[in-house]
mmCIF file of C-alpha atoms and ligand atoms in Angstrom:
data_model
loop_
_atom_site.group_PDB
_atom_site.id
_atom_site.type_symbol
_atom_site.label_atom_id
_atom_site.label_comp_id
_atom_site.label_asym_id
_atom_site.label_seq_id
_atom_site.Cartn_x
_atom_site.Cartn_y
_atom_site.Cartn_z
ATOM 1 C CA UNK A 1 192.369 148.279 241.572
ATOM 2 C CA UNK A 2 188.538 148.999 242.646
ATOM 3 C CA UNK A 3 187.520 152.728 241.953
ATOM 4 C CA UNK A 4 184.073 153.443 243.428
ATOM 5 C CA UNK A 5 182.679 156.424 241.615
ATOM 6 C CA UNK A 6 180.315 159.010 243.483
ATOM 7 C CA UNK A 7 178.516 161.901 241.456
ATOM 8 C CA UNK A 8 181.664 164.538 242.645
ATOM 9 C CA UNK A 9 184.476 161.833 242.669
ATOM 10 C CA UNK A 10 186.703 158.962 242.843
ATOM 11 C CA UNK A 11 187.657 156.007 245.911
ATOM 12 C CA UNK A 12 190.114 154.377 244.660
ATOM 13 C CA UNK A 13 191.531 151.536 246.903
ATOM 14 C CA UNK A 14 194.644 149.726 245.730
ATOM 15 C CA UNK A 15 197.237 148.094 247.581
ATOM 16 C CA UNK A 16 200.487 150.268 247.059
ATOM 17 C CA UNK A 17 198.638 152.979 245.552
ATOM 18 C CA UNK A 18 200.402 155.488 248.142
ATOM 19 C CA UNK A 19 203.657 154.736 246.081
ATOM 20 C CA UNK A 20 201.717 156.117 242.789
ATOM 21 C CA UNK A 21 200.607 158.695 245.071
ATOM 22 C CA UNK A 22 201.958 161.392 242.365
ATOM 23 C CA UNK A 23 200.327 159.881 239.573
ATOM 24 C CA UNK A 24 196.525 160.177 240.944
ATOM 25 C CA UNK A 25 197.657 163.494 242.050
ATOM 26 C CA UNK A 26 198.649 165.069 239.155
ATOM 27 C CA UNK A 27 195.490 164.269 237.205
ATOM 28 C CA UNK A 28 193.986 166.818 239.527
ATOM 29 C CA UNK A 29 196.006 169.769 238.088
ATOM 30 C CA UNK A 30 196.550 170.228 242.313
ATOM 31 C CA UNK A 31 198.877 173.308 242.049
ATOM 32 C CA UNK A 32 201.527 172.862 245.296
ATOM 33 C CA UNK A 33 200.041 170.323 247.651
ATOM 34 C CA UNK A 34 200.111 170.915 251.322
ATOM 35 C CA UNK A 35 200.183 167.696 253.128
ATOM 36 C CA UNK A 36 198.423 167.770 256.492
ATOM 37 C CA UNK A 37 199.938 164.247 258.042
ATOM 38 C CA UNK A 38 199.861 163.757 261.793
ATOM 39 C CA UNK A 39 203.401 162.876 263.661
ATOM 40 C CA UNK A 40 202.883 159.353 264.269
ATOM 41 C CA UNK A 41 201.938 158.428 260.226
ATOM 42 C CA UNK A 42 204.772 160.887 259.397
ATOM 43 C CA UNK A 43 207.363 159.000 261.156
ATOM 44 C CA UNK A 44 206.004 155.640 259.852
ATOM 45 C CA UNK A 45 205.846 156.754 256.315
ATOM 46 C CA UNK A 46 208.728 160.183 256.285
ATOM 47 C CA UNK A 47 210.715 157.865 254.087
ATOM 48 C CA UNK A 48 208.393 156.784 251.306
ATOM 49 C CA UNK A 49 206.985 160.141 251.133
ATOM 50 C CA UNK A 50 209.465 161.260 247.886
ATOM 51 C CA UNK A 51 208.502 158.654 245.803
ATOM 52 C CA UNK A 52 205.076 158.887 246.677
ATOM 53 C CA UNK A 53 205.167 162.602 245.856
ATOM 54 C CA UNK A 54 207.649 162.075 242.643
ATOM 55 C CA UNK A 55 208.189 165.223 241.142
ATOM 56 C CA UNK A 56 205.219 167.385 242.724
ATOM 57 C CA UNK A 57 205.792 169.930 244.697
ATOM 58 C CA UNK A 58 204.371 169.669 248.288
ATOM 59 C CA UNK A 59 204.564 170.780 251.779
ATOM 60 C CA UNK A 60 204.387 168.879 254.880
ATOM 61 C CA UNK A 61 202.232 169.868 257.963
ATOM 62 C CA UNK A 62 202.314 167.921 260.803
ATOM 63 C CA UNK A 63 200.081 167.580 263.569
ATOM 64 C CA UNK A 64 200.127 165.802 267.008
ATOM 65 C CA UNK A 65 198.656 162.450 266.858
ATOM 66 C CA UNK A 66 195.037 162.164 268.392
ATOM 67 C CA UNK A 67 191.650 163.876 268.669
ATOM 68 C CA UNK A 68 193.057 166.458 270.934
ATOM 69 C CA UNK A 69 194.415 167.878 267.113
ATOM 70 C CA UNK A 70 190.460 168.344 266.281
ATOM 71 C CA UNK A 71 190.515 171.642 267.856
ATOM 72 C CA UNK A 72 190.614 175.099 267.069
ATOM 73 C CA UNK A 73 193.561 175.475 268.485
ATOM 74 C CA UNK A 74 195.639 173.154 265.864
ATOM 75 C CA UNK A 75 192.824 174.786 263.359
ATOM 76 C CA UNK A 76 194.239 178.268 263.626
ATOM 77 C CA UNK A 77 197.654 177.264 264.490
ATOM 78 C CA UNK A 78 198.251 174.882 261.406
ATOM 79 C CA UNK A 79 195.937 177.858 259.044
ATOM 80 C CA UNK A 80 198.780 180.054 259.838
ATOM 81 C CA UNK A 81 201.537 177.478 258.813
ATOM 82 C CA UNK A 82 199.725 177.311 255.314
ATOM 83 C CA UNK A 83 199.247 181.022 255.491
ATOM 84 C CA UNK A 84 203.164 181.815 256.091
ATOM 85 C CA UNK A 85 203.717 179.203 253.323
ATOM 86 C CA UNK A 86 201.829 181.448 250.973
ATOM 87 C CA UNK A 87 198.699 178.489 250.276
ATOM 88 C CA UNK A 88 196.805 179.369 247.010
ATOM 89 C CA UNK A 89 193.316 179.026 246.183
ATOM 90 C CA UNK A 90 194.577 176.606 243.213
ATOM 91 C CA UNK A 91 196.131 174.789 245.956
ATOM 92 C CA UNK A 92 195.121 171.319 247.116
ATOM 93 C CA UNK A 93 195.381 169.920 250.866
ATOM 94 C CA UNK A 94 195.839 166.148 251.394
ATOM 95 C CA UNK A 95 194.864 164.513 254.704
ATOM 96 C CA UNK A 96 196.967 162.257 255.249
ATOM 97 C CA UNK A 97 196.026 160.246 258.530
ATOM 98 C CA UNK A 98 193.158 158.886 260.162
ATOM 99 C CA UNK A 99 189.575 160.070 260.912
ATOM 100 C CA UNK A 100 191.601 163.328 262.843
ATOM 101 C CA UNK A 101 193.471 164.222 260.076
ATOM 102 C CA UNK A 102 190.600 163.786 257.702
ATOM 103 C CA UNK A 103 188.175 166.013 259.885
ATOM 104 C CA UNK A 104 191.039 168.648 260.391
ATOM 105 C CA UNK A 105 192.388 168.999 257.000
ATOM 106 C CA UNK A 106 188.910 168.555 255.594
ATOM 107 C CA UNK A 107 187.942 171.710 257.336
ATOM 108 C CA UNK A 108 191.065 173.955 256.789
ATOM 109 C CA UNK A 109 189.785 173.229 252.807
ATOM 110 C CA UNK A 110 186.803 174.088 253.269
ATOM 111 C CA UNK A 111 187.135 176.895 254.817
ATOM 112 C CA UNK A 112 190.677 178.806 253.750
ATOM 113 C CA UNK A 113 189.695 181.242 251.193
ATOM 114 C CA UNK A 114 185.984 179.734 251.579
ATOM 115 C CA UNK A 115 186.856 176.248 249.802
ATOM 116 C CA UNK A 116 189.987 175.329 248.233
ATOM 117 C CA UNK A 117 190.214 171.733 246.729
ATOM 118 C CA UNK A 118 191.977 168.764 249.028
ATOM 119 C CA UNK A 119 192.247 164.753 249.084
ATOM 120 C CA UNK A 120 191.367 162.537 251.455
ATOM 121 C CA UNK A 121 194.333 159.491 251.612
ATOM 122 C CA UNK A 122 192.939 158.086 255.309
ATOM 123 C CA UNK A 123 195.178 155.689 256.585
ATOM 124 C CA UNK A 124 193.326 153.977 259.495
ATOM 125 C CA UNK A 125 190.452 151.216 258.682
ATOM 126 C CA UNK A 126 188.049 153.668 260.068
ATOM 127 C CA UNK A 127 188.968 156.277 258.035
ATOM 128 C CA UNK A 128 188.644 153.864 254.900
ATOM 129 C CA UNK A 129 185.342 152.797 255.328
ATOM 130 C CA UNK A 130 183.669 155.748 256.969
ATOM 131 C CA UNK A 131 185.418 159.171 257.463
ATOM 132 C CA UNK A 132 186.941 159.927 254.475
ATOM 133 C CA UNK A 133 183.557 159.220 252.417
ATOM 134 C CA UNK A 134 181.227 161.513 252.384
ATOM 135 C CA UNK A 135 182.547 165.121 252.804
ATOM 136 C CA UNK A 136 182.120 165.640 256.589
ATOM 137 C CA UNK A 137 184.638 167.775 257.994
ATOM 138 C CA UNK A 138 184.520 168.841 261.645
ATOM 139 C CA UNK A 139 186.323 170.290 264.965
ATOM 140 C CA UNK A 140 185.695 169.496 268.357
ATOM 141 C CA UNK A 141 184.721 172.055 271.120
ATOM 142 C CA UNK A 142 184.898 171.523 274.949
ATOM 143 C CA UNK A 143 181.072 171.651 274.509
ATOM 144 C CA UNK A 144 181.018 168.381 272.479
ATOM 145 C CA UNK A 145 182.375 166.885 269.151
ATOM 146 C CA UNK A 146 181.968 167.858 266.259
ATOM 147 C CA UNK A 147 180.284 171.021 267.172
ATOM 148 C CA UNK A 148 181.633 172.822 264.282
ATOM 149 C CA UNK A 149 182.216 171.645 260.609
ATOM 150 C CA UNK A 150 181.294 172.140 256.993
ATOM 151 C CA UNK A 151 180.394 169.528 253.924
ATOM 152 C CA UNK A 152 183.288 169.390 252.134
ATOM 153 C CA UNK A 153 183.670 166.786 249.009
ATOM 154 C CA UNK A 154 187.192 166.022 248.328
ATOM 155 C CA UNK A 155 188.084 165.667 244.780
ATOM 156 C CA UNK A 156 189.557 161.880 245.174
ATOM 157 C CA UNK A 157 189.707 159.410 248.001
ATOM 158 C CA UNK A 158 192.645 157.140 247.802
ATOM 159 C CA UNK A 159 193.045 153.831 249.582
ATOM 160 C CA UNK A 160 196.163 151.887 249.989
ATOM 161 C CA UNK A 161 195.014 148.995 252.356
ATOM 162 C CA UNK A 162 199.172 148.408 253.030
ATOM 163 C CA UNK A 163 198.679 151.774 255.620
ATOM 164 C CA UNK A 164 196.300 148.775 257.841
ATOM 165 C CA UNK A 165 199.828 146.835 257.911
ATOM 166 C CA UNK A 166 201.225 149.011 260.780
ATOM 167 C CA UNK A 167 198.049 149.916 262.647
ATOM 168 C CA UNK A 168 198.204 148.744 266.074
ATOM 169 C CA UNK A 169 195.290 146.512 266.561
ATOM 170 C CA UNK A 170 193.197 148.385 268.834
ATOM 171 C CA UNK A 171 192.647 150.936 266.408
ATOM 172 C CA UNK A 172 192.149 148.099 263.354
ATOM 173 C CA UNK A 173 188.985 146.998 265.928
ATOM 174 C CA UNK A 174 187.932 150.308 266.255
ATOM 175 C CA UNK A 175 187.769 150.609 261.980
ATOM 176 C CA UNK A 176 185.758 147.423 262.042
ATOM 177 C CA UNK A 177 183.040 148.514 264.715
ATOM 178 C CA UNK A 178 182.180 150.939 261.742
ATOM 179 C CA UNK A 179 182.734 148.400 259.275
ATOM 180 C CA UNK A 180 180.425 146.423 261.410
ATOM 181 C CA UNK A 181 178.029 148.818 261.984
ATOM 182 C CA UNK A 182 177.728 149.490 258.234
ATOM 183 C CA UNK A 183 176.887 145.580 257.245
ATOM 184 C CA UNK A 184 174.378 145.640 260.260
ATOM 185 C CA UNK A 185 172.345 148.570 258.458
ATOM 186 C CA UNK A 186 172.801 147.501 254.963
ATOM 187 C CA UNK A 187 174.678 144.384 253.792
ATOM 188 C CA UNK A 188 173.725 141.071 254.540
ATOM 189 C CA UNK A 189 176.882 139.916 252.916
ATOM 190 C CA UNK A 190 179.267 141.624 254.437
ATOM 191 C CA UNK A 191 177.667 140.330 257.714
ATOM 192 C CA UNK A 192 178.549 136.945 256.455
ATOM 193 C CA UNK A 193 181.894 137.708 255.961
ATOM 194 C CA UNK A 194 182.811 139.323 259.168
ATOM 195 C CA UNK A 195 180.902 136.313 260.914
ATOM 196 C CA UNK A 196 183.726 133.733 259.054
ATOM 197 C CA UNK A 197 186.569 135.954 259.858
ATOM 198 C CA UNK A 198 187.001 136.916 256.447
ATOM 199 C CA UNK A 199 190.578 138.750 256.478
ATOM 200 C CA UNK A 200 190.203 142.444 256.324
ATOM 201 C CA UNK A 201 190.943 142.873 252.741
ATOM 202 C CA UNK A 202 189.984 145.461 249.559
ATOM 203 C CA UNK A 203 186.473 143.286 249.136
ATOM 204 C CA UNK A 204 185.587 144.322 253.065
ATOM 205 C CA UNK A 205 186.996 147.561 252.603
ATOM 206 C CA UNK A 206 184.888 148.143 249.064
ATOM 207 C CA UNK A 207 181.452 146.832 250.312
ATOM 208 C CA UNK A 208 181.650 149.140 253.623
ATOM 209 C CA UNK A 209 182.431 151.733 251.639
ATOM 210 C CA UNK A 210 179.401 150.897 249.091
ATOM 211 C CA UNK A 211 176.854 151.039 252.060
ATOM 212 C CA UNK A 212 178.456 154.615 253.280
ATOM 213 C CA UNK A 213 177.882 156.027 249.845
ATOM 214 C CA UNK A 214 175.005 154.630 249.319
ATOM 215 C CA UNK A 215 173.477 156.236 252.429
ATOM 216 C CA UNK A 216 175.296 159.541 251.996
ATOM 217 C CA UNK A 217 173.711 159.619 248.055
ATOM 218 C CA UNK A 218 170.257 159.542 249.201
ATOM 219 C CA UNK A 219 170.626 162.290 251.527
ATOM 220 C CA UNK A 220 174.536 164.337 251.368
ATOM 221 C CA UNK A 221 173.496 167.301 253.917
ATOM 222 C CA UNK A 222 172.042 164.928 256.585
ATOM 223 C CA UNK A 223 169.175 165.575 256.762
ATOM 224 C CA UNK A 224 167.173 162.951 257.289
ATOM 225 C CA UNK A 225 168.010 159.336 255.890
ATOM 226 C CA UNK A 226 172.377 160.129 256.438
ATOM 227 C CA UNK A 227 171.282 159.847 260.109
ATOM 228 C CA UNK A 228 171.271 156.014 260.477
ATOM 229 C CA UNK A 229 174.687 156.383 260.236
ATOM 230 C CA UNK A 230 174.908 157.611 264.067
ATOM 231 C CA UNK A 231 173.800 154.050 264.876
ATOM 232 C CA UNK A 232 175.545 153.779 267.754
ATOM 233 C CA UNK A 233 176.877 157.617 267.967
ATOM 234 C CA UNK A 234 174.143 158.876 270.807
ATOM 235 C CA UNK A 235 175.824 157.349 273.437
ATOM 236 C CA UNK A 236 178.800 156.810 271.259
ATOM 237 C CA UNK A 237 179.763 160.730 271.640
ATOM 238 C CA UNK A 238 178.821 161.247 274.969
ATOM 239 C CA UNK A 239 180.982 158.654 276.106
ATOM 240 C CA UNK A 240 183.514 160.610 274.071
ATOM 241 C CA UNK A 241 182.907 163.798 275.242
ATOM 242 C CA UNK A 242 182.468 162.299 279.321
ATOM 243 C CA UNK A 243 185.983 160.612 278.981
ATOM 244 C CA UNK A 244 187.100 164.146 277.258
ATOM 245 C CA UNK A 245 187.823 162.638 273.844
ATOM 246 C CA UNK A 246 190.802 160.083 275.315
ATOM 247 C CA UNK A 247 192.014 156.570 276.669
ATOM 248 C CA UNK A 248 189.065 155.309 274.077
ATOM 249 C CA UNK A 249 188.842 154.729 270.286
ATOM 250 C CA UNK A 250 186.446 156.606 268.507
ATOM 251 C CA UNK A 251 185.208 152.429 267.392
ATOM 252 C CA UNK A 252 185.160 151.218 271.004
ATOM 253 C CA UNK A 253 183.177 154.235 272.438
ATOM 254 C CA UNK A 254 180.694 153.728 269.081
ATOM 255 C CA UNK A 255 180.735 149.924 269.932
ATOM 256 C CA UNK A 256 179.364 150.708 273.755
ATOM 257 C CA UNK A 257 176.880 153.008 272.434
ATOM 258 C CA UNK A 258 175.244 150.432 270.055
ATOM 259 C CA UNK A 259 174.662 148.041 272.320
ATOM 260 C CA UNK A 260 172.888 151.243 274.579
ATOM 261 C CA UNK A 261 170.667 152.002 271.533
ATOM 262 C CA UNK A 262 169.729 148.309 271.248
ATOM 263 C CA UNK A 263 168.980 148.179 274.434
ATOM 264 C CA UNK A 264 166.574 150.924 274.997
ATOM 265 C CA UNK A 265 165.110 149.683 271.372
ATOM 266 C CA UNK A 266 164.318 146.478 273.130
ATOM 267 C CA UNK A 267 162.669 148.515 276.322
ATOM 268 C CA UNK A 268 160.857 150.708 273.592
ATOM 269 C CA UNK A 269 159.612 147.412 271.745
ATOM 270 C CA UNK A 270 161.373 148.063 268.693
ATOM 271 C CA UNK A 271 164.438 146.005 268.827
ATOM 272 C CA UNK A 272 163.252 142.096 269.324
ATOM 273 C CA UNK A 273 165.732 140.870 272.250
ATOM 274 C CA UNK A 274 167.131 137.968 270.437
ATOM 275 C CA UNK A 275 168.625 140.757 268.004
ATOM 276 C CA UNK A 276 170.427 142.460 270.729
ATOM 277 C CA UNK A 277 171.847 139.215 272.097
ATOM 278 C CA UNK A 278 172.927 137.973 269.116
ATOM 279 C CA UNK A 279 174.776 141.461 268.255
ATOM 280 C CA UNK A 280 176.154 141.493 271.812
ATOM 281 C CA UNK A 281 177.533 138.322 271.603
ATOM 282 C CA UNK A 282 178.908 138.699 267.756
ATOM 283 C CA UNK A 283 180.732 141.967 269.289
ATOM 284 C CA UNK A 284 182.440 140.202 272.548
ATOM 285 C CA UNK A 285 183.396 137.360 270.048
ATOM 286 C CA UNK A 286 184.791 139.819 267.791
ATOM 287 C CA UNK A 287 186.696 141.166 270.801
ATOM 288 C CA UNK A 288 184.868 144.781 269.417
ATOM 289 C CA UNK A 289 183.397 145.244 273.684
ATOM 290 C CA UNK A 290 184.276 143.362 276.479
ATOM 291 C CA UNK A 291 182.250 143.102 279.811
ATOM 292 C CA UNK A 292 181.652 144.385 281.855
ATOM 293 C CA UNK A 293 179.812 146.808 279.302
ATOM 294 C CA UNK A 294 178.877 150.424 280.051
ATOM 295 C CA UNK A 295 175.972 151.355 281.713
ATOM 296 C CA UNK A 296 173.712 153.870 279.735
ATOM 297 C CA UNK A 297 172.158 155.528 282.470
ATOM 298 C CA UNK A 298 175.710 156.667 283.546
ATOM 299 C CA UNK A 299 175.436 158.775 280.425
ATOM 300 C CA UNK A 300 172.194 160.169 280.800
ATOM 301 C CA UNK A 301 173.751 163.778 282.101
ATOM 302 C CA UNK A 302 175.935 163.577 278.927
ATOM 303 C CA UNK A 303 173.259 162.866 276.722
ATOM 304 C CA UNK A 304 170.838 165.708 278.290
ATOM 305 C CA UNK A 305 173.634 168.187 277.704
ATOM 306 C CA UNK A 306 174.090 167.648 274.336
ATOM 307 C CA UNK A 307 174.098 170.171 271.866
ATOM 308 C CA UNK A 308 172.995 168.415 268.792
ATOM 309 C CA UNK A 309 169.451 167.761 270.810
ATOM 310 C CA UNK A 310 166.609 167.584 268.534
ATOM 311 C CA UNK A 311 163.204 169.848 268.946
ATOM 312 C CA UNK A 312 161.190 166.291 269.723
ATOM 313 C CA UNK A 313 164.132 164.891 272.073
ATOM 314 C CA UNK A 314 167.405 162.448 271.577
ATOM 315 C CA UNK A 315 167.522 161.677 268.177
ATOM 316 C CA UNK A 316 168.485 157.479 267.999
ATOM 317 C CA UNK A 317 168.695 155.177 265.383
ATOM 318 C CA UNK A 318 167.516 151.839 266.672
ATOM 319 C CA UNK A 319 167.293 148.387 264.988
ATOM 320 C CA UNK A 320 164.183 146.301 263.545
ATOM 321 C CA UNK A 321 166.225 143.365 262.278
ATOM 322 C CA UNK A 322 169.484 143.270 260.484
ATOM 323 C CA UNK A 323 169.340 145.725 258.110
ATOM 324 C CA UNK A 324 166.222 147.466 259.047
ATOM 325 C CA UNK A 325 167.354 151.002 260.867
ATOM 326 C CA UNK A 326 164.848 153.129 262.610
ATOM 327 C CA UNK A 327 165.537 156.948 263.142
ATOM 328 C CA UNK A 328 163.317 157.846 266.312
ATOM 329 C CA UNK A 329 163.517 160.637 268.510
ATOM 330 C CA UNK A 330 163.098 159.960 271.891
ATOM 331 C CA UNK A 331 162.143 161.867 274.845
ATOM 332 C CA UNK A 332 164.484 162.274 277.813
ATOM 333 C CA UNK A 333 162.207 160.899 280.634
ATOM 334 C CA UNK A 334 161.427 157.389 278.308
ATOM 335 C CA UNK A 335 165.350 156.841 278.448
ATOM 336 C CA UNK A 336 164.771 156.143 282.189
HETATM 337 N N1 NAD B 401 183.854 162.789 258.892
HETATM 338 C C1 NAD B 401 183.184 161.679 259.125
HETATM 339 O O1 NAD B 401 182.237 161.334 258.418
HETATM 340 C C2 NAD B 401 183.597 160.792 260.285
HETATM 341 C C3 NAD B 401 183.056 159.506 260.392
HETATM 342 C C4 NAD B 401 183.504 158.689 261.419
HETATM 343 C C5 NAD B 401 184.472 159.141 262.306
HETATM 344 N N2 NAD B 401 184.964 160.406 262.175
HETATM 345 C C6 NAD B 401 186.007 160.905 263.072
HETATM 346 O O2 NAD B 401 187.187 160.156 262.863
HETATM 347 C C7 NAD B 401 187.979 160.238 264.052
HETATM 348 C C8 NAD B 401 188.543 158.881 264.366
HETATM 349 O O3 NAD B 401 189.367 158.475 263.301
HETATM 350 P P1 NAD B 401 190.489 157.354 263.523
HETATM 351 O O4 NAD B 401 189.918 156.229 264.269
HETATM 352 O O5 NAD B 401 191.108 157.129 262.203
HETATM 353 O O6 NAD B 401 191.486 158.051 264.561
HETATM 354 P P2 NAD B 401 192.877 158.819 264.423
HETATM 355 O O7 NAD B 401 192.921 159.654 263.224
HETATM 356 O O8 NAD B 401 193.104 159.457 265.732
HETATM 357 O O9 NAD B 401 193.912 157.616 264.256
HETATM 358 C C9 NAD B 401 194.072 156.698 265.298
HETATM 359 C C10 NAD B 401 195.543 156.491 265.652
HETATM 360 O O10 NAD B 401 196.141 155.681 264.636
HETATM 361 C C11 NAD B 401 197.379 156.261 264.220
HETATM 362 N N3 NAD B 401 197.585 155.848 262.834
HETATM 363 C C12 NAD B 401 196.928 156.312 261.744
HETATM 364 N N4 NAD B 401 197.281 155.599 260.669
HETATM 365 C C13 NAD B 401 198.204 154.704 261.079
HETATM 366 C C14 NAD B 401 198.927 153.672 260.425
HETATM 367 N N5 NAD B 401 198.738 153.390 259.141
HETATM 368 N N6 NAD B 401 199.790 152.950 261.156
HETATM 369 C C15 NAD B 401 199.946 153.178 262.487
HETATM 370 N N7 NAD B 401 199.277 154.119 263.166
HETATM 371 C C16 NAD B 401 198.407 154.870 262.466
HETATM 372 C C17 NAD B 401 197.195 157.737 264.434
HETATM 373 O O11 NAD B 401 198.442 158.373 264.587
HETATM 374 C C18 NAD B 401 196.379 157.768 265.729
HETATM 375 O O12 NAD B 401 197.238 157.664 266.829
HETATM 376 C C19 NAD B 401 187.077 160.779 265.130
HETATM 377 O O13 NAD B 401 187.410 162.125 265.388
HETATM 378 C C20 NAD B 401 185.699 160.693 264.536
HETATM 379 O O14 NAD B 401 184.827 161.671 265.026
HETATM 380 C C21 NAD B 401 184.549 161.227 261.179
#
């Protein structure tokens, strides 16, 4: 078992730990524990779900599978199912799901009676290494994603890499863009283990996790450093938001949008243009894009519409050199 500790609490990743679910549970003194699981994990999992819950008690929720479920509409309509069910502010929510679930259910806690505790047990590689770390809980509005959303720690993160066993493989490529895209801005090593086709195991999981929190702990309210974790997320949301958040993996669209940034670094003279090939090329290899790639300029009306805009232009994080992030903002008519 690895346990990664943060200042407010616990990752621990363990294959099988979903079976002990009850036992990290309890520890918590969680009070009845309203599970928030969409309807594609439920039916894979519906029948390990009493032992993994042992003698707790515990609601189930479920949710429609996909980022359509970010909404306000399965906000409210899944607030009033915990409502009905008489949810306590000693109460604990666990996500139980991917990077949806984890955004939704993250969000009902923090904001049902103004912040009752939950757990984050994420499900999809993504969520592993990226959205259940951190404490970012959001919706999505027809205006853009994650319009709306709080910071919201959970009390424990727990990882049972058997979940990755059923994931279809599209959405295991998607969880190693980020995966990816975290040894590209901080760990040489775990390059050089995703370059040898080192199996996706607890050691990947751990050190993309490490880099997260590492990030997150020198700035939590994202302010300023936390945003080099948007490598790739410019473009990455609008090609979200232009495709209206389906027929592409939250990875796939963040994929696209890294190669964008590197591009218009290597216009801008900050990326060198070997860098970009080389990433390019790892990422086809890795079967992460495939050509023909995106064109960023078919993005531009997206990108001038956004919401989350900055006062000095489009805020980018670009690339020196491996592990070297720059956060620039950029104005609209150098994007050409
Ligand atoms: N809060 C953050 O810091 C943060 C960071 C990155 C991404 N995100 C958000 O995360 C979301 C994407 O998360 P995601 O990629 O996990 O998508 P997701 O939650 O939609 O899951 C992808 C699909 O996999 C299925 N699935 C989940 N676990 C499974 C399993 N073990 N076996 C088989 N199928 C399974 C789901 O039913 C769904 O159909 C986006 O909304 C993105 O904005 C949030």
């Amino acid at each position: 078992m690895e346990i990664i500790k943060t200042d407010s609490y616990d990752i621990i990743i363990e294959k099988g730990a979903f079976l002990n679910l009850a036992d990290h549970l309890r520890k918590l003194d969680p009070g009845m524990l309203h599970l928030i699981v969409d309807s594609r994990v439920y039916r894979l999992y519906q029948e390990m779900l009493p032992t993994a819950m042992g003698d707790l008690p515990y609601t189930v929720n479920l949710v429609r599978d996909g980022e359509e479920s970010k909404s306000f509409a399965t906000y409210q309509e899944v607030l009033a199912r915990l409502l009905d069910k008489n949810i306590r502010r000693d109460d604990t929510i666990v996500a139980l799901g991917g990077g949806v679930i984890g955004d939704l259910a993250g969000f009902l806690a923090a904001t049902i009676y103004r912040g009752i505790d939950f757990v984050q047990v994420p499900t999809t590689l993504l969520s592993m290494v990226d959205s259940s770390i951190g404490g970012k809980t959001a919706l999505n509005l027809p205006q853009g994603k994650n319009l709306v959303g709080a910071f919201h720690m959970p009390k424990k993160v727990l990882i049972d890499p058997n979940f990755l066993n059923t994931l279809p493989e599209k959405e295991l490529l998607s969880g190693l863009v980020e995966t990816y895209k975290h040894a590209l801005l901080g760990d040489a090593a775990l390059l050089e283990k995703l370059s040898a086709d080192h199996a996706v195991d607890e050691t990947v999981i751990k050190d993309a996790i490490d880099v997260k929190k590492s990030i997150v702990a020198s700035d939590p309210y994202d302010r300023n450093e936390r945003h080099v974790l948007n490598f790739g997320h410019t473009f990455g949301h609008a090609i979200e938001r232009q495709r209206k958040f389906s027929g592409i993996t939250h990875g796939e669209a963040v994929a696209e949008g890294m190669v964008m940034a590197l591009q218009i670094g290597v216009r801008l003279g900050i990326t060198p243009p070997s860098l970009l090939e080389d990433i390019k090329t790892f990422m086809l290899d890795k079967r992460l894009i495939s050509e023909p790639l995106l064109d960023y300029r078919d993005f531009l009306f997206e990108i001038r519409t956004d919401k989350k805009t900055h006062r000095n232009g489009i805020r980018f994080v670009f690339l020196e050199d491996y592990q070297k992030p720059l956060i620039k903002d950029v104005a609209l008519e150098d994007l050409g």
